[in-house]
Coordinates of C-alpha atoms in Angstrom, one line a residue:
Chain A
M5 CA -32.4 -2.4 -15.9
P6 CA -34.1 -2.1 -19.3
I7 CA -34.3 -5.4 -21.0
G8 CA -32.5 -4.1 -24.1
R9 CA -29.3 -3.8 -22.0
L10 CA -29.1 -7.6 -22.0
F11 CA -28.2 -7.6 -25.6
L12 CA -25.7 -4.8 -25.7
R13 CA -21.9 -5.1 -25.5
T14 CA -20.5 -3.2 -22.5
P15 CA -16.9 -3.2 -21.2
K16 CA -17.8 -5.5 -18.3
D17 CA -20.1 -8.3 -19.4
G18 CA -20.5 -11.3 -17.3
R19 CA -20.3 -14.8 -18.7
A20 CA -24.0 -15.4 -18.2
K21 CA -24.9 -12.5 -20.5
L22 CA -22.6 -13.7 -23.3
L23 CA -23.9 -17.3 -23.0
L24 CA -27.5 -16.0 -23.1
N25 CA -26.9 -14.2 -26.3
G26 CA -25.0 -17.1 -27.8
L27 CA -27.8 -19.5 -27.0
L28 CA -30.3 -17.1 -28.4
V29 CA -28.6 -17.0 -31.8
A30 CA -28.2 -20.8 -31.7
A31 CA -31.9 -21.3 -30.9
V32 CA -33.0 -19.0 -33.8
L33 CA -30.8 -20.8 -36.3
V34 CA -31.6 -24.3 -35.2
G35 CA -35.3 -23.4 -35.0
F36 CA -35.2 -22.0 -38.6
V37 CA -33.6 -25.2 -39.9
A38 CA -35.9 -27.4 -37.9
L39 CA -38.9 -25.5 -39.1
S40 CA -37.8 -25.7 -42.7
V41 CA -37.3 -29.5 -42.4
A42 CA -40.7 -29.8 -40.9
R43 CA -42.4 -27.8 -43.7
V44 CA -41.0 -30.2 -46.3
E45 CA -41.8 -33.1 -44.1
G46 CA -38.2 -34.2 -43.9
R47 CA -37.4 -36.9 -41.4
Y48 CA -34.4 -37.5 -39.2
D49 CA -33.0 -40.9 -39.3
F50 CA -29.6 -41.5 -37.8
T51 CA -29.7 -45.3 -38.0
D52 CA -28.8 -45.3 -41.7
L53 CA -25.7 -43.2 -41.0
W54 CA -24.7 -45.7 -38.4
T55 CA -25.1 -48.5 -40.9
Y56 CA -22.8 -46.9 -43.3
R57 CA -20.3 -45.8 -40.7
T58 CA -17.3 -47.5 -42.3
R59 CA -17.9 -46.0 -45.7
L60 CA -18.4 -42.6 -44.1
A61 CA -15.2 -42.9 -42.1
M62 CA -13.4 -43.8 -45.4
G63 CA -14.9 -40.8 -47.1
F64 CA -13.9 -38.6 -44.3
G65 CA -10.4 -40.0 -44.3
M66 CA -10.2 -39.5 -48.1
T67 CA -11.2 -35.8 -47.8
L68 CA -8.7 -35.4 -45.0
A69 CA -6.0 -37.0 -47.1
F70 CA -6.9 -35.0 -50.2
S71 CA -6.8 -31.8 -48.2
V72 CA -3.4 -32.5 -46.5
L73 CA -1.8 -33.6 -49.8
S74 CA -3.2 -30.6 -51.6
M75 CA -2.1 -28.2 -48.9
A76 CA 1.5 -29.4 -49.3
A77 CA 1.4 -29.4 -53.1
S78 CA -0.4 -26.0 -53.4
L79 CA 2.1 -24.5 -51.0
L80 CA 4.9 -25.6 -53.2
I81 CA 3.2 -24.4 -56.4
G82 CA 2.2 -21.2 -54.7
F83 CA 5.7 -20.5 -53.6
A84 CA 7.2 -21.2 -57.0
S85 CA 4.6 -19.0 -58.7
A86 CA 5.0 -16.1 -56.1
T87 CA 8.7 -16.2 -56.7
G88 CA 8.3 -16.5 -60.4
S89 CA 5.9 -13.6 -60.7
R90 CA 8.6 -11.4 -59.3
S91 CA 11.2 -12.8 -61.6
R92 CA 13.4 -10.7 -63.8
I93 CA 13.0 -13.2 -66.6
L94 CA 9.9 -11.9 -68.4
P95 CA 8.5 -15.2 -69.8
V96 CA 8.6 -16.7 -66.3
R97 CA 7.0 -13.6 -64.8
Y98 CA 4.2 -13.6 -67.5
L99 CA 3.6 -17.3 -67.2
C100 CA 3.1 -17.1 -63.4
R101 CA 0.9 -14.0 -63.6
T102 CA -1.2 -15.6 -66.3
Y103 CA -1.5 -18.8 -64.3
V104 CA -2.7 -16.8 -61.2
N105 CA -5.2 -14.7 -63.2
V106 CA -6.7 -17.5 -65.3
I107 CA -7.1 -19.9 -62.3
R108 CA -8.5 -17.2 -60.0
G109 CA -10.8 -15.9 -62.8
T110 CA -12.5 -19.2 -63.7
P111 CA -14.7 -21.6 -61.6
L112 CA -13.1 -24.7 -60.0
L113 CA -15.9 -26.9 -61.5
M114 CA -14.9 -25.9 -65.0
Q115 CA -11.3 -26.5 -64.2
I116 CA -12.0 -29.9 -62.9
Y117 CA -13.8 -31.0 -66.0
L118 CA -11.2 -29.4 -68.3
F119 CA -8.2 -30.8 -66.6
F120 CA -9.6 -34.3 -66.0
Y121 CA -11.3 -34.9 -69.3
I122 CA -9.0 -33.0 -71.7
I123 CA -5.6 -32.3 -70.3
G124 CA -5.4 -35.3 -68.0
D125 CA -6.7 -37.6 -70.7
A126 CA -4.3 -36.2 -73.3
W127 CA -1.3 -36.7 -71.1
G128 CA -2.2 -40.0 -69.6
V129 CA -3.1 -38.9 -66.0
E130 CA -5.7 -41.6 -65.5
D131 CA -5.5 -42.1 -61.8
R132 CA -8.4 -40.1 -60.3
L133 CA -6.7 -39.6 -57.0
V134 CA -3.5 -38.2 -58.6
A135 CA -5.6 -36.0 -60.9
G136 CA -7.7 -34.9 -58.0
V137 CA -4.8 -33.7 -55.9
L138 CA -3.2 -32.1 -58.9
I139 CA -6.3 -30.1 -59.9
L140 CA -7.0 -29.0 -56.4
S141 CA -3.4 -28.0 -55.8
I142 CA -3.2 -26.0 -59.1
F143 CA -6.4 -24.2 -58.2
E144 CA -5.5 -23.4 -54.6
G145 CA -1.8 -22.7 -55.5
A146 CA -3.0 -19.6 -57.5
Y147 CA -4.5 -18.1 -54.3
I148 CA -1.6 -19.1 -52.2
S149 CA 0.7 -17.5 -54.8
E150 CA -1.0 -14.1 -54.3
I151 CA -0.9 -14.4 -50.5
L152 CA 2.9 -15.2 -50.6
R153 CA 3.5 -12.5 -53.3
G154 CA 1.9 -9.9 -51.0
G155 CA 4.0 -11.2 -48.1
L156 CA 7.2 -11.0 -50.1
D157 CA 6.4 -7.5 -51.3
S158 CA 5.8 -6.4 -47.7
I159 CA 9.3 -7.5 -46.6
E160 CA 11.4 -4.4 -47.0
G161 CA 14.2 -4.5 -49.5
S162 CA 16.5 -3.2 -46.8
Q163 CA 16.2 -6.5 -45.0
L164 CA 18.2 -8.2 -47.7
E165 CA 20.8 -5.5 -47.6
I166 CA 21.2 -5.9 -43.9
A167 CA 21.5 -9.6 -44.3
R168 CA 24.3 -9.1 -46.8
A169 CA 25.9 -6.6 -44.5
V170 CA 26.1 -9.1 -41.6
G171 CA 27.7 -11.5 -44.0
F172 CA 24.9 -14.0 -44.8
T173 CA 25.1 -15.8 -48.1
P174 CA 22.0 -15.4 -50.4
A175 CA 20.8 -18.9 -49.3
Q176 CA 21.2 -18.0 -45.6
A177 CA 19.4 -14.7 -46.1
T178 CA 16.5 -16.6 -47.6
R179 CA 16.4 -19.3 -44.9
L180 CA 17.1 -17.2 -41.8
I181 CA 15.6 -13.8 -42.7
V182 CA 13.1 -13.9 -45.6
L183 CA 11.2 -17.2 -44.9
P184 CA 10.6 -16.7 -41.2
Q185 CA 9.3 -13.2 -41.8
L186 CA 7.2 -14.4 -44.8
L187 CA 5.7 -17.2 -42.7
R188 CA 4.8 -14.9 -39.8
R189 CA 3.1 -12.4 -42.1
T190 CA 1.2 -14.9 -44.2
L191 CA 0.3 -17.7 -41.8
P192 CA -3.1 -16.3 -40.9
A193 CA -4.1 -15.9 -44.5
L194 CA -2.6 -19.3 -45.4
A195 CA -4.7 -21.0 -42.7
G196 CA -7.8 -19.4 -44.2
Q197 CA -6.8 -20.8 -47.6
F198 CA -6.3 -24.2 -46.1
A199 CA -9.9 -24.2 -44.8
S200 CA -11.0 -23.4 -48.4
I201 CA -9.0 -26.4 -49.7
I202 CA -11.0 -28.7 -47.4
K203 CA -14.3 -27.3 -48.6
D204 CA -13.3 -27.1 -52.3
S205 CA -12.3 -30.7 -52.3
S206 CA -16.0 -31.5 -52.2
L207 CA -16.2 -30.6 -55.9
L208 CA -13.9 -33.5 -56.8
S209 CA -17.0 -35.7 -56.3
V210 CA -18.0 -34.7 -59.9
I211 CA -15.2 -36.8 -61.3
S212 CA -16.3 -39.7 -59.1
I213 CA -13.6 -39.4 -56.4
V214 CA -15.2 -41.1 -53.4
E215 CA -14.4 -38.4 -50.8
L216 CA -16.8 -37.3 -48.2
T217 CA -19.4 -35.6 -50.4
Q218 CA -19.4 -38.4 -52.9
T219 CA -19.8 -40.9 -50.1
I220 CA -22.8 -39.0 -48.7
K221 CA -24.3 -38.9 -52.2
E222 CA -23.9 -42.6 -52.6
V223 CA -25.3 -43.3 -49.1
N224 CA -28.2 -41.0 -49.7
A225 CA -29.0 -42.8 -52.9
A226 CA -29.6 -45.9 -50.8
T227 CA -31.2 -44.4 -47.7
F228 CA -33.1 -41.4 -49.0
A229 CA -32.6 -39.8 -45.5
F230 CA -31.8 -36.5 -47.2
T231 CA -32.1 -34.3 -44.1
T232 CA -29.8 -36.2 -41.8
D233 CA -27.3 -37.1 -44.5
Y234 CA -26.6 -33.6 -45.6
L235 CA -26.8 -32.0 -42.1
F236 CA -24.3 -34.6 -41.0
L237 CA -22.1 -33.8 -44.1
G238 CA -22.1 -30.1 -43.0
V239 CA -21.1 -31.1 -39.4
L240 CA -18.2 -33.2 -40.7
Y241 CA -16.8 -30.4 -42.9
F242 CA -17.2 -27.9 -40.1
A243 CA -15.4 -30.2 -37.7
L244 CA -12.4 -30.0 -40.2
T245 CA -12.5 -26.3 -41.0
F246 CA -13.4 -24.8 -37.7
P247 CA -10.2 -25.8 -35.9
V248 CA -8.2 -24.4 -38.9
S249 CA -10.0 -21.0 -38.6
L250 CA -9.5 -21.0 -34.8
L251 CA -5.8 -21.6 -35.5
S252 CA -5.8 -18.9 -38.0
R253 CA -7.3 -16.4 -35.6
A254 CA -4.8 -17.4 -32.9
L255 CA -1.9 -16.9 -35.2
E256 CA -3.2 -13.5 -36.4
K257 CA -3.2 -12.3 -32.8
R258 CA 0.2 -13.8 -32.1
F259 CA 1.9 -12.2 -35.0
A260 CA 0.0 -8.9 -35.1
Y261 CA 3.1 -7.0 -33.8
E262 CA 4.8 -7.3 -37.2
N263 CA 2.6 -4.6 -38.7
Chain K
M10 CA 44.8 1.0 -40.6
R11 CA 44.8 2.5 -44.0
I12 CA 42.0 3.0 -46.5
E13 CA 42.8 4.0 -50.1
C14 CA 40.4 4.6 -52.9
R15 CA 41.5 5.4 -56.4
D16 CA 39.2 6.9 -59.1
L17 CA 36.1 5.4 -57.7
N18 CA 33.1 5.8 -59.9
V19 CA 29.5 4.8 -59.2
R20 CA 26.6 5.5 -61.5
F21 CA 22.9 4.9 -61.0
G22 CA 21.6 5.0 -64.6
A23 CA 22.5 8.3 -66.1
Q24 CA 23.4 9.8 -62.7
T25 CA 27.0 9.8 -61.5
V26 CA 26.9 9.4 -57.7
L27 CA 30.6 9.0 -57.1
D28 CA 32.9 10.8 -59.5
A29 CA 36.6 9.8 -59.5
V30 CA 36.7 9.6 -55.7
G31 CA 40.2 9.4 -54.3
I32 CA 40.9 8.7 -50.6
D33 CA 44.1 8.0 -48.7
A34 CA 43.4 7.8 -45.0
S35 CA 45.9 6.2 -42.7
D36 CA 46.7 6.0 -39.0
F37 CA 43.2 7.2 -38.1
R38 CA 41.0 6.3 -35.2
A39 CA 37.8 7.6 -36.7
V40 CA 37.1 9.2 -40.0
A41 CA 34.1 11.5 -40.2
L42 CA 32.5 11.5 -43.7
I43 CA 30.6 14.8 -44.0
G44 CA 28.8 16.6 -46.7
P45 CA 25.4 17.8 -48.0
S46 CA 22.6 15.4 -48.6
G47 CA 22.8 13.6 -51.9
A48 CA 26.6 14.0 -52.0
G49 CA 27.1 10.3 -52.2
K50 CA 28.2 9.7 -48.6
S51 CA 26.1 6.6 -48.1
T52 CA 27.1 5.2 -51.5
L53 CA 30.8 5.6 -50.6
L54 CA 30.2 3.8 -47.3
R55 CA 28.4 1.0 -49.1
V56 CA 31.3 0.6 -51.5
L57 CA 33.7 0.4 -48.5
G58 CA 31.5 -2.1 -46.8
G59 CA 31.3 -4.3 -49.9
L60 CA 27.6 -3.8 -50.4
L61 CA 27.9 -2.1 -53.7
A62 CA 30.5 -2.7 -56.4
P63 CA 31.8 0.5 -58.0
D64 CA 31.6 0.9 -61.8
A65 CA 35.3 1.8 -61.9
G66 CA 38.2 2.3 -59.6
E67 CA 39.7 0.4 -56.7
V68 CA 39.6 0.2 -53.0
R69 CA 42.5 -1.0 -50.8
I70 CA 42.3 -1.7 -47.2
D71 CA 45.7 -2.0 -45.5
G72 CA 47.2 -2.2 -48.9
Q73 CA 45.1 -5.2 -49.9
R74 CA 42.9 -4.7 -52.9
V75 CA 39.2 -5.4 -52.4
D76 CA 37.9 -7.9 -54.9
F77 CA 34.4 -6.9 -55.8
S78 CA 33.3 -10.4 -57.1
E79 CA 30.3 -11.5 -55.1
R80 CA 32.2 -14.5 -53.7
A81 CA 35.1 -12.5 -52.4
L82 CA 32.8 -9.9 -51.0
L83 CA 31.3 -12.4 -48.6
A84 CA 34.8 -12.6 -47.0
H85 CA 35.3 -8.9 -47.1
R86 CA 31.9 -8.2 -45.3
R87 CA 32.9 -10.6 -42.6
G88 CA 35.7 -8.3 -41.6
V89 CA 33.6 -5.1 -41.7
G90 CA 30.8 -4.1 -39.4
F91 CA 28.0 -2.0 -40.8
V92 CA 25.4 0.1 -39.0
F93 CA 22.4 1.4 -40.8
Q94 CA 20.6 4.7 -40.5
T95 CA 17.4 3.3 -39.3
R96 CA 15.5 0.0 -39.1
G97 CA 18.7 -1.9 -39.2
L98 CA 17.7 -4.9 -37.1
F99 CA 15.8 -8.0 -38.2
P100 CA 12.2 -7.4 -36.9
H101 CA 11.4 -11.1 -36.3
L102 CA 14.4 -11.7 -34.0
T103 CA 15.0 -10.6 -30.4
A104 CA 17.9 -8.3 -29.6
E105 CA 20.0 -11.3 -28.5
Q106 CA 19.2 -13.3 -31.6
N107 CA 20.0 -10.3 -33.8
I108 CA 23.5 -10.3 -32.4
A109 CA 23.9 -14.1 -32.1
L110 CA 22.6 -15.3 -35.5
P111 CA 25.4 -13.9 -37.6
L112 CA 28.0 -15.1 -35.1
V113 CA 26.7 -18.6 -35.5
H114 CA 26.0 -18.7 -39.3
V115 CA 28.8 -16.4 -40.5
H116 CA 31.5 -16.5 -37.9
G117 CA 31.3 -20.2 -36.9
Q118 CA 30.6 -19.8 -33.2
S119 CA 28.6 -22.4 -31.4
P120 CA 25.1 -21.2 -30.4
E121 CA 26.1 -21.1 -26.7
Q122 CA 29.2 -19.2 -27.4
A123 CA 27.2 -16.7 -29.6
R124 CA 24.6 -16.3 -26.9
E125 CA 27.3 -15.5 -24.3
T126 CA 29.0 -13.0 -26.6
A127 CA 25.6 -11.3 -27.2
H128 CA 24.9 -11.2 -23.5
A129 CA 28.3 -9.8 -22.6
L130 CA 27.8 -7.0 -25.2
L131 CA 24.3 -6.2 -24.2
A132 CA 25.4 -6.1 -20.5
R133 CA 28.3 -3.9 -21.3
F134 CA 26.1 -1.3 -22.9
S135 CA 23.4 -1.6 -20.3
L136 CA 21.0 -3.3 -22.7
D137 CA 20.7 -6.6 -20.8
Q138 CA 17.1 -6.0 -19.8
D139 CA 16.3 -5.8 -23.5
A140 CA 17.9 -9.1 -24.6
H141 CA 14.6 -10.8 -25.2
K142 CA 12.7 -7.9 -26.7
R143 CA 12.1 -7.5 -30.4
P144 CA 12.9 -4.3 -32.3
Y145 CA 9.3 -3.0 -32.2
E146 CA 9.4 -3.1 -28.4
L147 CA 12.5 -0.9 -28.2
S148 CA 13.2 2.8 -28.6
G149 CA 15.0 4.1 -31.7
G150 CA 18.1 4.7 -29.6
Q151 CA 18.0 1.1 -28.2
N152 CA 17.5 -0.2 -31.7
Q153 CA 20.6 1.7 -32.9
R154 CA 22.7 0.6 -30.0
I155 CA 21.8 -3.0 -30.5
G156 CA 22.6 -2.6 -34.2
I157 CA 26.0 -1.3 -33.2
A158 CA 26.5 -4.1 -30.8
R159 CA 25.7 -6.6 -33.6
A160 CA 28.2 -4.9 -35.9
I161 CA 31.1 -5.1 -33.4
A162 CA 30.3 -8.5 -32.0
P163 CA 32.5 -10.4 -34.5
R164 CA 35.3 -7.9 -33.7
P165 CA 35.6 -6.3 -37.2
R166 CA 38.7 -4.5 -38.2
L167 CA 36.6 -1.7 -39.5
L168 CA 33.2 -0.3 -38.4
L169 CA 31.1 1.7 -40.9
L170 CA 28.3 3.8 -39.6
D171 CA 25.7 5.4 -41.9
E172 CA 24.1 8.3 -40.2
P173 CA 23.4 6.3 -37.1
T174 CA 21.7 9.1 -35.3
S175 CA 19.9 11.0 -38.0
A176 CA 16.5 9.4 -37.1
L177 CA 16.8 10.0 -33.4
D178 CA 15.8 12.9 -31.1
P179 CA 18.6 14.8 -29.3
E180 CA 18.5 12.8 -26.1
L181 CA 18.7 9.4 -27.9
T182 CA 21.4 10.8 -30.2
A183 CA 23.6 11.6 -27.3
E184 CA 23.2 8.0 -25.9
V185 CA 24.2 6.5 -29.2
L186 CA 27.1 8.9 -29.8
D187 CA 28.4 8.1 -26.3
M188 CA 28.4 4.4 -27.2
I189 CA 30.3 5.1 -30.4
H190 CA 32.8 7.3 -28.6
E191 CA 33.4 4.5 -26.1
L192 CA 34.2 2.1 -28.9
Q193 CA 36.7 4.6 -30.3
A194 CA 38.4 4.8 -27.0
D195 CA 38.7 1.0 -27.1
G196 CA 40.6 1.3 -30.4
Q197 CA 37.8 0.4 -32.8
R198 CA 38.6 1.9 -36.2
M199 CA 35.7 3.4 -37.9
V200 CA 34.3 5.6 -40.7
I201 CA 31.1 7.4 -39.7
V202 CA 28.8 9.4 -42.0
T203 CA 27.3 12.0 -39.7
H204 CA 25.5 15.3 -39.6
E205 CA 26.5 15.7 -35.9
M206 CA 29.3 18.3 -36.5
G207 CA 30.3 18.5 -32.9
F208 CA 30.9 14.8 -32.9
A209 CA 32.7 14.9 -36.3
R210 CA 35.0 17.6 -35.1
R211 CA 35.8 16.5 -31.6
A212 CA 35.5 12.7 -31.6
C213 CA 36.9 12.0 -35.0
D214 CA 40.5 12.6 -35.8
Q215 CA 40.1 12.7 -39.5
A216 CA 37.4 14.0 -41.8
L217 CA 36.4 13.8 -45.5
F218 CA 34.2 16.3 -47.1
L219 CA 32.2 15.0 -50.0
A220 CA 30.1 17.1 -52.3
D221 CA 28.5 16.2 -55.7
G222 CA 30.2 12.9 -55.7
R223 CA 33.7 14.3 -55.2
I224 CA 36.0 14.4 -52.3
L225 CA 36.8 18.1 -52.0
E226 CA 38.7 18.2 -48.7
A227 CA 40.4 15.6 -46.6
G228 CA 42.6 15.7 -43.5
A229 CA 42.7 16.2 -39.8
S230 CA 39.2 17.2 -38.7
A231 CA 40.5 20.0 -36.6
D232 CA 42.0 21.5 -39.8
L233 CA 38.9 21.0 -41.9
F234 CA 36.6 22.6 -39.4
S235 CA 38.9 25.5 -38.4
R236 CA 40.4 26.2 -41.9
P237 CA 38.1 25.1 -44.7
R238 CA 39.8 25.8 -48.0
T239 CA 37.1 25.3 -50.6
P240 CA 34.1 27.6 -50.9
Q241 CA 31.9 24.5 -50.8
L242 CA 33.1 23.4 -47.4
Q243 CA 33.0 27.0 -46.1
G244 CA 29.4 27.3 -47.3
F245 CA 28.5 23.9 -45.9
L246 CA 29.9 24.7 -42.5
R247 CA 28.3 28.1 -42.4
K248 CA 25.0 26.4 -42.9
V249 CA 25.2 23.5 -40.5
L250 CA 26.9 25.5 -37.8
E251 CA 24.6 28.5 -38.1
W252 CA 22.7 27.7 -34.9
V253 CA 25.6 26.1 -33.0
P254 CA 26.6 28.3 -30.0

């Protein structure tokens, strides 16, 4: 067997072959990072991380809390905006569409500064935690709005007519027919957006919210163990986002029949 | 059962879809609503089913005037079954759930009761093996039969069918028409929009001919088919029966 065959996908690949290829890619990536670290004479020092384990755990918990709260709030904002951008009342429609376009068209970092130092300050939102959740939810809500709007557009208008024909009230039609179909169609994309929320929350460190990234920054200022600190930071974020993207993929498979 | 319509008018923008439609059909088993495409057949059926309020005119069913306020229509729709031309089921629900969900939420049955009703109906029409399948897993004919089963599950006094076989191939058409015929034999009163002229003529005792938003002929279907009076119906029948042996 020519050696090249070892790396080609065929209909009946054994586990060993897949594992071999996986390990190969892992070795190259780890090797590249390790080599880079060696070239800049970085050092690995996990003792410092252990010393600051309580603070790290608190930072991790903070990121988790910010993400969960923002997921819930951005879902609400996104749903309101998605419904509003299909509204027959023109000012509502324009407001929602402007919101989506402006938020999606500008960087989160700029929004954080603008909201926190100008809008937040002007209206007395002084609590950083509240401001943080609000800013993140407003940002992610614009993306979720577009996901949900696409989902709503894809539900045939005839579904509402059928719901009326069988005697459902408008509220029942929404609860029993529209929402379940919307959820099935948008869950995979929503899960992807939730992973983004987790990562984007790292930018809140710029307004001194002590979430995971800010914690690592502070720890690093004391330990100078740059390599281990930031590699570990990556591992922690990945530990949060990877399950979400696995979930997203599983849901995509499960609901694929709809289309 | 008696259905009366007086001076029904429906306009979509500048277009008049139903133009002073008058109907008085009584003591019928099944009324076939026939006519060329775009004549307004589906629109008339939607008005009868309380899915569309006419711009003018009135509808009486068994002498009782249909109130087209949104609130009153909820009650009206409860007493009428509606079957759509195609894709009439909820795609996220199984066959059984499609039938049971309105029974629970509209007709006040308990979930167990509704499931039993659904199962009995599916079994009656040899659809029991499809109870837990979703619409995408079923043929067009099965979809339509389940749609019909859902429409009759609450025992409506009137069943309205909007071209229930026009999206099906001949074999599946026959299976759906057989089911509808069986319901007629059971005494289910119905109005059916159809292009199946054999079915309209033999299975329906009355017929209405609608063209350009107007009722041009009405009466016993035997009469309409054997002695069409208007040139429009004569022309229509000549066209649709051209290849019928």
